[in-house]
Coordinates of N, CA and C in Angstrom, one line a residue:
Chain A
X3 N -62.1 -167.6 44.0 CA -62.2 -166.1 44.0 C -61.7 -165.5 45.3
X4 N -60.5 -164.6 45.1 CA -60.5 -163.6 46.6 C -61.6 -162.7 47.0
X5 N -61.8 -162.9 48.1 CA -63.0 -161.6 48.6 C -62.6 -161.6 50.4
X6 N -63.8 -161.5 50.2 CA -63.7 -161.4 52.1 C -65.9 -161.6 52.3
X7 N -65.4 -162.6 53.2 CA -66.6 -163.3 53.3 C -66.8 -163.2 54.9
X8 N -68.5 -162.7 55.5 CA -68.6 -162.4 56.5 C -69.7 -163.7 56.8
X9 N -70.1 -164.5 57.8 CA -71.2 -165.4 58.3 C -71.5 -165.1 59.9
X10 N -72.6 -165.1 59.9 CA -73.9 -165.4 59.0 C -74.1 -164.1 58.2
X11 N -75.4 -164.0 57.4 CA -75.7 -163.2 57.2 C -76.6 -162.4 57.7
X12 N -77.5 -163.6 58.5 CA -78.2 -162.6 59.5 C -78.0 -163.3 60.9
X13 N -78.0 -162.7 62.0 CA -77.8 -162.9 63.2 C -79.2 -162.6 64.2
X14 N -79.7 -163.4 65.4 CA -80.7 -162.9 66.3 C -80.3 -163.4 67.6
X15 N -80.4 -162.6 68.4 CA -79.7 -163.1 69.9 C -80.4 -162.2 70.6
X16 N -80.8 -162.7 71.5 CA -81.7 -162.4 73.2 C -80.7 -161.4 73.9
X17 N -81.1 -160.4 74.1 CA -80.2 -159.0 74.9 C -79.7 -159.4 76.1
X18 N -78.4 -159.6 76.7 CA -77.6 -160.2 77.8 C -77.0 -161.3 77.0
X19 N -77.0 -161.7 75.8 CA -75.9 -162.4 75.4 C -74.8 -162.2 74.3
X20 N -73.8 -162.6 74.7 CA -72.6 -162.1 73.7 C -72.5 -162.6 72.6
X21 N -72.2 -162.5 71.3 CA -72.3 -162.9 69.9 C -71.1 -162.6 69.1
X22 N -70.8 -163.5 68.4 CA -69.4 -163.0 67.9 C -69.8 -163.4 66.4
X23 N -69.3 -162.0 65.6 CA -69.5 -162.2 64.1 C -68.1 -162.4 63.2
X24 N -68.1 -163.5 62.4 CA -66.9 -163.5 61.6 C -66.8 -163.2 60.4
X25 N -65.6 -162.9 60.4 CA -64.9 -162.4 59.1 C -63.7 -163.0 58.3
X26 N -63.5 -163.5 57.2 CA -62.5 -163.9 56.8 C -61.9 -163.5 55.5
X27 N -60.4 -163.5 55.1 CA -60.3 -162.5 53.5 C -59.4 -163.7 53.6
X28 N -59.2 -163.8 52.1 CA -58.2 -164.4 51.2 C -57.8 -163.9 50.4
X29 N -57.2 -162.3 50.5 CA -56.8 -161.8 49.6 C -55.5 -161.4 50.3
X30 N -55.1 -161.8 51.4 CA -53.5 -161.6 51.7 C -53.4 -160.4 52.2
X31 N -54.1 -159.2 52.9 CA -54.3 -158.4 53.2 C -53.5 -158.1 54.5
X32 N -52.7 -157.3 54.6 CA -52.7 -157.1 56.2 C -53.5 -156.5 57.8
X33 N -54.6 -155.3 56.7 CA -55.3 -154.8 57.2 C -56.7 -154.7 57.4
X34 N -57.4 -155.1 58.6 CA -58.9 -155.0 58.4 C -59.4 -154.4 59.8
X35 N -60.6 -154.5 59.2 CA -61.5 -153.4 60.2 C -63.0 -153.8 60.4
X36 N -63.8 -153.6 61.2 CA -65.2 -153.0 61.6 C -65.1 -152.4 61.6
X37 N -66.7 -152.2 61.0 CA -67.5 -151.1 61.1 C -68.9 -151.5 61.2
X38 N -69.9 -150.2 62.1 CA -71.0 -150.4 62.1 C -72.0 -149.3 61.1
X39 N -73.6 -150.1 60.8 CA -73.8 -149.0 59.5 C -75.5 -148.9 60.4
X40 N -76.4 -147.7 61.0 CA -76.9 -147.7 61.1 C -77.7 -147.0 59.9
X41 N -79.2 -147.0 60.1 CA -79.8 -145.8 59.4 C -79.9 -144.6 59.4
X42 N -79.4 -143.8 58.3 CA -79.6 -142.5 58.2 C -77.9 -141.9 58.7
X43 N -77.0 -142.9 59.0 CA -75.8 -142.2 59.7 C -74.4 -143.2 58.5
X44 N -73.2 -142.5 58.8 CA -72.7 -143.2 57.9 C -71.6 -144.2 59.1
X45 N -70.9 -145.2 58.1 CA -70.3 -146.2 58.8 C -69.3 -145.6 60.0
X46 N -69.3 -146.4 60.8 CA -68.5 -146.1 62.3 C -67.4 -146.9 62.6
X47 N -66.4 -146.5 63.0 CA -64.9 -147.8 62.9 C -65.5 -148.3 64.6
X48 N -65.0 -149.3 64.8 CA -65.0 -150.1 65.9 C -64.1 -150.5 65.9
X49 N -63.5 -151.5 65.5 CA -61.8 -151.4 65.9 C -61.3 -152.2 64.6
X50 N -60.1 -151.7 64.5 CA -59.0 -151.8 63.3 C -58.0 -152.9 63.7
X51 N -57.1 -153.3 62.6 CA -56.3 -154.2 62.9 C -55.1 -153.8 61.8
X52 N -53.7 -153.3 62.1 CA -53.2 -153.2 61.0 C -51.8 -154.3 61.0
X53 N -52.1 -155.3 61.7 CA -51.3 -156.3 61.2 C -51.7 -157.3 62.5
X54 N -51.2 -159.0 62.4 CA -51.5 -159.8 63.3 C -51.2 -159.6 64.8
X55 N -52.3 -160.0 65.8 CA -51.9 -159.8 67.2 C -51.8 -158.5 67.4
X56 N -52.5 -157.6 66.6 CA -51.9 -156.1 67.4 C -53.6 -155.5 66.6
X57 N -54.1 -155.0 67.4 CA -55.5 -154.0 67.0 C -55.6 -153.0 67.8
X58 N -56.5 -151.8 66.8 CA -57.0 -150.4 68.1 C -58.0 -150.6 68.1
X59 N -59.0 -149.7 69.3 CA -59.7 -149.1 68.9 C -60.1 -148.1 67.9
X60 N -61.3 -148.4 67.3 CA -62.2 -147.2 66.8 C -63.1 -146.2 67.8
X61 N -63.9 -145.0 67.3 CA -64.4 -144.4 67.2 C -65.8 -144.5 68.2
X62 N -66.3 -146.3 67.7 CA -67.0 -146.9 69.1 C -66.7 -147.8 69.7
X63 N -65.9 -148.1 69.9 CA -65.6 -149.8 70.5 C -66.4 -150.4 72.1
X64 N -66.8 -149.0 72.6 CA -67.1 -149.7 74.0 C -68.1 -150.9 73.6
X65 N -68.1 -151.9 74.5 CA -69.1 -153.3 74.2 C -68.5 -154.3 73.1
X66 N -67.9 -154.0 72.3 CA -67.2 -154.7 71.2 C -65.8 -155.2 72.1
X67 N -65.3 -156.4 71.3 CA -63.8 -157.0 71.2 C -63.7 -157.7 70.0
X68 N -62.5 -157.6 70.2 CA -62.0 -158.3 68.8 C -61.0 -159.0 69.0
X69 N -60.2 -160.2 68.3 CA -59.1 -160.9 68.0 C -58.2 -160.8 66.7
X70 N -57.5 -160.7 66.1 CA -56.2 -160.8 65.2 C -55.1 -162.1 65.5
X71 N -55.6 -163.4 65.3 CA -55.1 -164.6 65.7 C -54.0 -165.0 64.3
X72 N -55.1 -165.0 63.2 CA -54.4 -165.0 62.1 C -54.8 -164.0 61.1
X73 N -54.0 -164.0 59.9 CA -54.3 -162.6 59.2 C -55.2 -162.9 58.1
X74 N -55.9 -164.0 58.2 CA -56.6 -164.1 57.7 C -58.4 -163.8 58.1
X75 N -58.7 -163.9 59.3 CA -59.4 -163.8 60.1 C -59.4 -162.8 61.2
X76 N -60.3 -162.2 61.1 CA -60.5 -160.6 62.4 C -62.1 -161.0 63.0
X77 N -62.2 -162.0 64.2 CA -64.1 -161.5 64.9 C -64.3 -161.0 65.5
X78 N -65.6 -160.4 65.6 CA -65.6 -159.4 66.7 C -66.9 -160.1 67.4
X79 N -66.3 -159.9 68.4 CA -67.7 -160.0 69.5 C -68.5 -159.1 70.3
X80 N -70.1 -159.4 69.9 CA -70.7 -158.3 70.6 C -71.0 -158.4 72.1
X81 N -70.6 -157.5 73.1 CA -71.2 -158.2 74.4 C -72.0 -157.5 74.5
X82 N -72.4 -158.3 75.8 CA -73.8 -158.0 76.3 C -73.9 -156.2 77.0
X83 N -72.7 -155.6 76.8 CA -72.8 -154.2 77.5 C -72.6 -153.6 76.4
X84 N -72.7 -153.7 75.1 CA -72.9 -153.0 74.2 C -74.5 -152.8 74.0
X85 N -74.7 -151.4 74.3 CA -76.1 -150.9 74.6 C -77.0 -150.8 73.5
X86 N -76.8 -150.6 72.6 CA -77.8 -151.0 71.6 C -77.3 -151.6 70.1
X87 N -77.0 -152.9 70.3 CA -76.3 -153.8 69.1 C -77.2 -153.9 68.3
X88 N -78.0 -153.5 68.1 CA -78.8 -154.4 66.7 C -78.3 -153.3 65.4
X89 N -77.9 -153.8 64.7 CA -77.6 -152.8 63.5 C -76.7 -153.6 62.2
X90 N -76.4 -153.1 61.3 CA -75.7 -153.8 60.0 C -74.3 -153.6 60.3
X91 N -73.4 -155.2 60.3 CA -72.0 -155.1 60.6 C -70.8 -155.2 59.4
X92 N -70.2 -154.4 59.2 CA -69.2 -155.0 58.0 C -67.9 -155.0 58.5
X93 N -67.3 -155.6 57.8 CA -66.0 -156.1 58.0 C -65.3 -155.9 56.8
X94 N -64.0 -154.9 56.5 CA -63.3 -154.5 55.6 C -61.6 -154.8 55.9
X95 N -61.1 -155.0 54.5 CA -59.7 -155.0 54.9 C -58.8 -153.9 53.7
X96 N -57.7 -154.3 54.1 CA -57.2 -153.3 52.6 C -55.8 -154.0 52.9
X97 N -54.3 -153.8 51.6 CA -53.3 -154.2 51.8 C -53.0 -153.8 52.6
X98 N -52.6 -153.1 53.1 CA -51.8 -152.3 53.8 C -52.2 -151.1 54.8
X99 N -51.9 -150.9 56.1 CA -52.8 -149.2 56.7 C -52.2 -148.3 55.6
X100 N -51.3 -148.5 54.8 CA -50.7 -147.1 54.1 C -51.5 -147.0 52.4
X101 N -52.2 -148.8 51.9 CA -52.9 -148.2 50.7 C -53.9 -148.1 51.3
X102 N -54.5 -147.2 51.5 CA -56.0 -146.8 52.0 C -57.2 -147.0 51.4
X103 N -57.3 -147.8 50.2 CA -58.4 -148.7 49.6 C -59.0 -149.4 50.7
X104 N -60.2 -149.4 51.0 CA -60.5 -150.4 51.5 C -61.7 -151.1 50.6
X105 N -61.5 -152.6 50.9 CA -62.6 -153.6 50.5 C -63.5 -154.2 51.4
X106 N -65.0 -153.9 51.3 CA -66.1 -154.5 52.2 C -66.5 -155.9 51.9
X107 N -66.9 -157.0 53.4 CA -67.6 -158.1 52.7 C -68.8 -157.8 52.4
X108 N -70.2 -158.5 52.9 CA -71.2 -158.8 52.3 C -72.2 -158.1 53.3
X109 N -71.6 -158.3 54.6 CA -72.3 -157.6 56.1 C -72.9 -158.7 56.8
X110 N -73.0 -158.6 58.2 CA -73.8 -159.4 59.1 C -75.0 -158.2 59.8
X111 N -76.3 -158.5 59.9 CA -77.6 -158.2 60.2 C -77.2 -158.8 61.4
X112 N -77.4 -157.8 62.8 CA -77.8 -159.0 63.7 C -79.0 -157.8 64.5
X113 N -79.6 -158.7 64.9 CA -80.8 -158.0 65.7 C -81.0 -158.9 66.9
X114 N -80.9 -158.0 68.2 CA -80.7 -158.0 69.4 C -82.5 -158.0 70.5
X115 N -82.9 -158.8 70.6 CA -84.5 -158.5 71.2 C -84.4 -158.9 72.8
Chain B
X28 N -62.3 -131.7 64.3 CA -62.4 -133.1 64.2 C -62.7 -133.3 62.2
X29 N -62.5 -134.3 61.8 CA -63.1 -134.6 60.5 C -64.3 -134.8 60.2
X30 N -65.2 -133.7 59.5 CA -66.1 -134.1 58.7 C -66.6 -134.2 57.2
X31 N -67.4 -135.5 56.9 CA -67.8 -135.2 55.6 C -69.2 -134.9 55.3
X32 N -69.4 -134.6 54.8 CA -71.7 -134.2 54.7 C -71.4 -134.6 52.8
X33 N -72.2 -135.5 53.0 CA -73.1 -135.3 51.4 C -74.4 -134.9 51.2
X34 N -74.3 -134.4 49.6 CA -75.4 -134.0 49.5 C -76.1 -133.9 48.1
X35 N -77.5 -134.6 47.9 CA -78.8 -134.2 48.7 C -78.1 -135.8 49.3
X36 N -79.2 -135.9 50.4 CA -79.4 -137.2 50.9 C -80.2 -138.4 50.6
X37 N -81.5 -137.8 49.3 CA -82.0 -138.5 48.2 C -82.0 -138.0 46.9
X38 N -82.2 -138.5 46.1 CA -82.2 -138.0 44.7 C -83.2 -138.7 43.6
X39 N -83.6 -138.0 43.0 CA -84.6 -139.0 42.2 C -84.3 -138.5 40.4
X40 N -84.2 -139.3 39.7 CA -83.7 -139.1 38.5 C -84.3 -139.6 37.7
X41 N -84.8 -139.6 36.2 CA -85.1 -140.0 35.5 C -84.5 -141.0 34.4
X42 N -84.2 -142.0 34.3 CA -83.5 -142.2 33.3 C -82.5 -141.5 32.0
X43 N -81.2 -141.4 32.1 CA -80.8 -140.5 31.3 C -80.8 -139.2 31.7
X44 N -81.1 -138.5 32.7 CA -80.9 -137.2 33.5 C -79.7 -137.2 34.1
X45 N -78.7 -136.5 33.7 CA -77.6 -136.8 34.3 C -77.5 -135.5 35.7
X46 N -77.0 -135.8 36.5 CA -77.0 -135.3 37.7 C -75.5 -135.1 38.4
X47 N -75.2 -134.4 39.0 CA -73.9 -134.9 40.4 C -74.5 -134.8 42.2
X48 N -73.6 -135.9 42.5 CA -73.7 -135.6 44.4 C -72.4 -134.7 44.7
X49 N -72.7 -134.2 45.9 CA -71.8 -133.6 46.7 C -71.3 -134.3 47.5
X50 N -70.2 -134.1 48.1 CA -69.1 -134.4 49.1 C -68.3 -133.7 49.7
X51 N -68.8 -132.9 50.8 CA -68.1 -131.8 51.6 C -67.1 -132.5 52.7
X52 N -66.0 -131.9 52.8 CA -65.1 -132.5 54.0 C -64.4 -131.7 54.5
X53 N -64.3 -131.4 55.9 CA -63.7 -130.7 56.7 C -62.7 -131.9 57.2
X54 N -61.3 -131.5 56.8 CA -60.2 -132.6 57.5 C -58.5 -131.6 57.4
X55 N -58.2 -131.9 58.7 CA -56.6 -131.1 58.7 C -55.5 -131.3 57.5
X56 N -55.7 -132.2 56.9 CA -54.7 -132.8 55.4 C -55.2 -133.7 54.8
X57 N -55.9 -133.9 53.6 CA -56.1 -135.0 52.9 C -55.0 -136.0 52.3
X58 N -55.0 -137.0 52.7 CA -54.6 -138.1 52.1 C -55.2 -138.8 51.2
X59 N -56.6 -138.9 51.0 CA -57.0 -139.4 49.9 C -58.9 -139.0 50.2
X60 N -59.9 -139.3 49.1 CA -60.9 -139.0 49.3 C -61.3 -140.7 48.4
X61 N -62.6 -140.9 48.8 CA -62.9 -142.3 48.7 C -64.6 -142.2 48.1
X62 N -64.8 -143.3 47.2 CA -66.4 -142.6 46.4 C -66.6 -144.4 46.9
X63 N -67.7 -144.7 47.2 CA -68.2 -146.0 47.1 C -69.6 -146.3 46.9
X64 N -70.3 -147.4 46.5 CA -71.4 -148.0 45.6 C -71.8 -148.6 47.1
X65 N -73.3 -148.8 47.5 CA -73.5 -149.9 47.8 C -74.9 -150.2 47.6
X66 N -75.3 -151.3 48.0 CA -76.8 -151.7 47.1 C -77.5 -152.2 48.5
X67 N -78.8 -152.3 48.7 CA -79.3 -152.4 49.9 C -79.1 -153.7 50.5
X68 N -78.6 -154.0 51.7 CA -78.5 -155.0 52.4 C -77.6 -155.6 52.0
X69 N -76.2 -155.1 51.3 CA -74.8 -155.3 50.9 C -73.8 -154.4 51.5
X70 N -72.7 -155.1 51.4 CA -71.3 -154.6 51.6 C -71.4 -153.5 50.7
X71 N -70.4 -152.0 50.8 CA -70.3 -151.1 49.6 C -69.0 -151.2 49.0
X72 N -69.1 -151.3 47.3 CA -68.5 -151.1 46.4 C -67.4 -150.5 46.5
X73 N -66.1 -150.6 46.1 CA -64.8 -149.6 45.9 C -65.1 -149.1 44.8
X74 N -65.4 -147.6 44.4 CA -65.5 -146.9 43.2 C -64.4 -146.2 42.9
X75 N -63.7 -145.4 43.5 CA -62.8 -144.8 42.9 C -61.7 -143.9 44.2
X76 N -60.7 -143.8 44.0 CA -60.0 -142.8 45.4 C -59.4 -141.3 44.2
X77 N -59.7 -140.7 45.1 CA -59.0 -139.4 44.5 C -57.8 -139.1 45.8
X78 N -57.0 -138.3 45.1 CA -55.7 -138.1 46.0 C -55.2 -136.3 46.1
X79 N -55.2 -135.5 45.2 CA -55.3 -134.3 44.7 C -56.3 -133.4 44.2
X80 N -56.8 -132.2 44.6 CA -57.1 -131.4 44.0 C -57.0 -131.5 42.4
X81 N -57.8 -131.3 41.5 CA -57.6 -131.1 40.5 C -58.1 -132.6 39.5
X82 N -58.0 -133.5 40.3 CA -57.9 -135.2 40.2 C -58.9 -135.9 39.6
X83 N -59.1 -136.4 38.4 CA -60.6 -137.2 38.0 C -60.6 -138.4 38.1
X84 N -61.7 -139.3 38.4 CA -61.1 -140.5 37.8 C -62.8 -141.1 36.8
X85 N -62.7 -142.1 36.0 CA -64.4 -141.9 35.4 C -64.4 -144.0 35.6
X86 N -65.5 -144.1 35.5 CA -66.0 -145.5 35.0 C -67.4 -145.4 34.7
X87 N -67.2 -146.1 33.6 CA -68.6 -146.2 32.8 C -69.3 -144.8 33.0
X88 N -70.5 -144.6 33.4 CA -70.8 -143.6 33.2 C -70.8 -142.7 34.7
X89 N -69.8 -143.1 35.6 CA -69.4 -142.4 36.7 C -67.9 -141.2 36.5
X90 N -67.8 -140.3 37.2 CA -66.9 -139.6 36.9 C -66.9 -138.9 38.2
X91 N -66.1 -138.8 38.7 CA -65.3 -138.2 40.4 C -64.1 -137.0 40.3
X92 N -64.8 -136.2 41.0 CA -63.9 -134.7 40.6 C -63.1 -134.6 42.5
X93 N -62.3 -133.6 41.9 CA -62.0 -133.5 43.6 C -61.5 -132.2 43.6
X94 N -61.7 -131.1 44.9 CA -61.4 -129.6 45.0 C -60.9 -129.9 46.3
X95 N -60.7 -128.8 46.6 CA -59.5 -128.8 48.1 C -61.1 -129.0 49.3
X96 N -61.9 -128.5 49.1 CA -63.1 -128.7 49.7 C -64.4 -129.7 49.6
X97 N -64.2 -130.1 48.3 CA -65.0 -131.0 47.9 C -65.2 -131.8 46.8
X98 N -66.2 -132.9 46.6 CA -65.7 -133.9 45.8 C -66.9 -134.0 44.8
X99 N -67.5 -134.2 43.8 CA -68.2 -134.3 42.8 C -68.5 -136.0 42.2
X100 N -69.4 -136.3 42.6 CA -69.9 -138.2 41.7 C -70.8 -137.3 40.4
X101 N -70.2 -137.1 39.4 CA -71.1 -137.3 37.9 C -71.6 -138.1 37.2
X102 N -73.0 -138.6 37.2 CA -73.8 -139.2 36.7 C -74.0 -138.6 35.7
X103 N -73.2 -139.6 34.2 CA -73.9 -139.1 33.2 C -74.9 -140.0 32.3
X104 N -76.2 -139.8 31.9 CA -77.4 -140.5 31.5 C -77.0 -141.7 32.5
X105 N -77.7 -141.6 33.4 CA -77.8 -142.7 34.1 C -78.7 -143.8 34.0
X106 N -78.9 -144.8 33.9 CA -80.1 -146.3 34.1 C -80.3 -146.8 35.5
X107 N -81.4 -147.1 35.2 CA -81.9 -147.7 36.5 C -80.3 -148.7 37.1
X108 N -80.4 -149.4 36.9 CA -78.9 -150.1 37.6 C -77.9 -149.1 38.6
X109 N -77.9 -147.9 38.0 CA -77.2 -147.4 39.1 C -77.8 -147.0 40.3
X110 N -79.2 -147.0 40.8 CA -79.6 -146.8 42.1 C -79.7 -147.8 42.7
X111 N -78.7 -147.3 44.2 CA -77.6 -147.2 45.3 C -77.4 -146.2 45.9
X112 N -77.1 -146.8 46.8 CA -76.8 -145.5 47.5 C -75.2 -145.1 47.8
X113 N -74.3 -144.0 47.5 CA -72.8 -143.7 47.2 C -72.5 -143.3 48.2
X114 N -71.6 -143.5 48.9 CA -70.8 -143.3 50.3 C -69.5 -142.3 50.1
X115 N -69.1 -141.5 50.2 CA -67.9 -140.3 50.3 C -67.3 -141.1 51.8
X116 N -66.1 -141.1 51.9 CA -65.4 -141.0 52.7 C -63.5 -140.5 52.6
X117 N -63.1 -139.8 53.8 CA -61.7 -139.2 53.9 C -61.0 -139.8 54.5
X118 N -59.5 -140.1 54.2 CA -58.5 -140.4 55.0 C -57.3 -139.1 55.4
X119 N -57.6 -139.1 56.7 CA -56.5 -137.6 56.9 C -55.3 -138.0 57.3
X120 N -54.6 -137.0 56.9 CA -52.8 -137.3 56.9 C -52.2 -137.8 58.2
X121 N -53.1 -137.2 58.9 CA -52.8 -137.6 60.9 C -51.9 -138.7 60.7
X122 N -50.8 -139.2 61.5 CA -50.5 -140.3 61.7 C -51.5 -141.1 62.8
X123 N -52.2 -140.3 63.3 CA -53.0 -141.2 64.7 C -54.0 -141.4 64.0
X124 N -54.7 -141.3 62.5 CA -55.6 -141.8 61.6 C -55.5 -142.6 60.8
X125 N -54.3 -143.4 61.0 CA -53.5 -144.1 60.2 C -54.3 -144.7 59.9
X126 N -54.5 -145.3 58.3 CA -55.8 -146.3 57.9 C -57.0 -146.1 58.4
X127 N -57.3 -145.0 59.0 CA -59.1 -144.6 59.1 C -59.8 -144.5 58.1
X128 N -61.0 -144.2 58.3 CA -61.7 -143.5 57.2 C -62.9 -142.8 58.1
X129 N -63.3 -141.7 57.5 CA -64.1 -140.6 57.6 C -65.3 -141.2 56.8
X130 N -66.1 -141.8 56.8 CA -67.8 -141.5 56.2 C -68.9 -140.6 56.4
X131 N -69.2 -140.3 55.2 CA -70.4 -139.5 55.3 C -71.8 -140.2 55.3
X132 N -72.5 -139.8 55.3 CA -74.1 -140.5 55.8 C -75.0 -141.1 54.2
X133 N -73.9 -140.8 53.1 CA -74.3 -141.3 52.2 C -75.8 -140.8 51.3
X134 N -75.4 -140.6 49.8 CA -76.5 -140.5 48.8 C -77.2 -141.3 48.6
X135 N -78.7 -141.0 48.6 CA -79.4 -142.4 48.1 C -79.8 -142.0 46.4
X136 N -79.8 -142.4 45.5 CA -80.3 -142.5 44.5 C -80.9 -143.2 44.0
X137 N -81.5 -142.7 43.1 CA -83.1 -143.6 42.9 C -83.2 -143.0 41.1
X138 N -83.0 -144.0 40.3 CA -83.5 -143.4 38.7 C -84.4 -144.4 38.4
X139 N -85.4 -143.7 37.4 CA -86.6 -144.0 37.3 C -86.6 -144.4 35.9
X140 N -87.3 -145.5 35.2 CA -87.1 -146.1 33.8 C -88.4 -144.9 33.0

């Protein structure tokens, strides 16, 4: 089955350490993204990728990075100067930056204590 | 800047009450307008993209309208199965939005057997 599959599903890490959540599609996509989903607010870009080795920022990126090694795979990692990480992470791609469909995985939970 | 507001922000329905959300958007050119499903503690759903004013698209008992201002989710006789909560989001013509999206803070719905 194509999708896009995110692990873990839930995440817990001690505040001052960096964490990196992955994401992977098999649907041949060239384009994917984070985003963060708190409560009561709607999803937030973090940073985009619209083809291999080349990404922007989003909207929030400070504390976040990311990779585009293969096009199959986009992780992001949370560091430790991302001031308040704990929140619902998704990871979306779509064919193309120009078909503007996008498809969500499953989400990573991570909570920051 | 791009905004979207939906609304109400909950809703509570009876089985078979059919209802609509709102979807307001303030954006310099629409490129496309975006309806999505998601279920709690999941990824959200691709429901439907509208492109034009004037524009429908339906499934099952969903139906998505679109005006130069805003966007319409029609719920008709709805069942429990469909509470979720529906996400509006915009893609603006910007080229420096290339593959963004705009989210709104999202509908919750809730139908009652």
């Amino acid at each position: 089955d194509g999708g896009i599959t995110q692990s873990p599903k839930y995440l817990f890490r001690k505040e001052g350490q960096n964490v990196t959540l992955s994401c992977e599609q098999n649907l041949n996509h060239d384009a994917m993204y984070w985003y963060r989903q708190d409560p009561g607010q709607g999803l937030r870009l973090i940073y985009y990728s619209q083809i291999v080795n080349d990404f922007q920022k989003g909207d929030i990126a400070e504390g976040y990075s990311v990779s585009r090694e293969k096009k199959e795979s986009f992780p992001l990692t949370v560091t430790s100067a991302q001031k308040n990480p704990t929140a619902f992470y998704l990871c979306a791609s779509s064919i193309s930056p120009a078909v503007y469909e996008q498809y969500f995985g499953p989400g990573t939970r991570l909570t920051v204590t | 800047e791009d905004q979207v507001t939906q609304s109400p922000e909950a809703l509570r329905l009876q089985e078979g009450e059919s209802s609509s959300l709102n979807c307001s958007y303030t954006v310099s050119g629409l490129r496309g307008l975006f309806w999505y499903r998601q279920d709690p503690g999941k990824g959200p759903e691709f429901l439907f993209t509208l492109y034009s004013a004037g524009e429908e698209k339906e499934k099952e008992r969903l139906k998505a309208t679109l005006t130069k201002k805003e966007s319409f989710l029609h719920i008709t006789a709805p069942k429990p199965e469909d509470s979720a909560t529906y996400l509006c989001a915009v893609q603006p013509t910007r080229e420096t939005s290339y593959g963004k999206l705009t989210f709104g803070q999202g509908t919750i719905l809730t139908v009652h057997p």
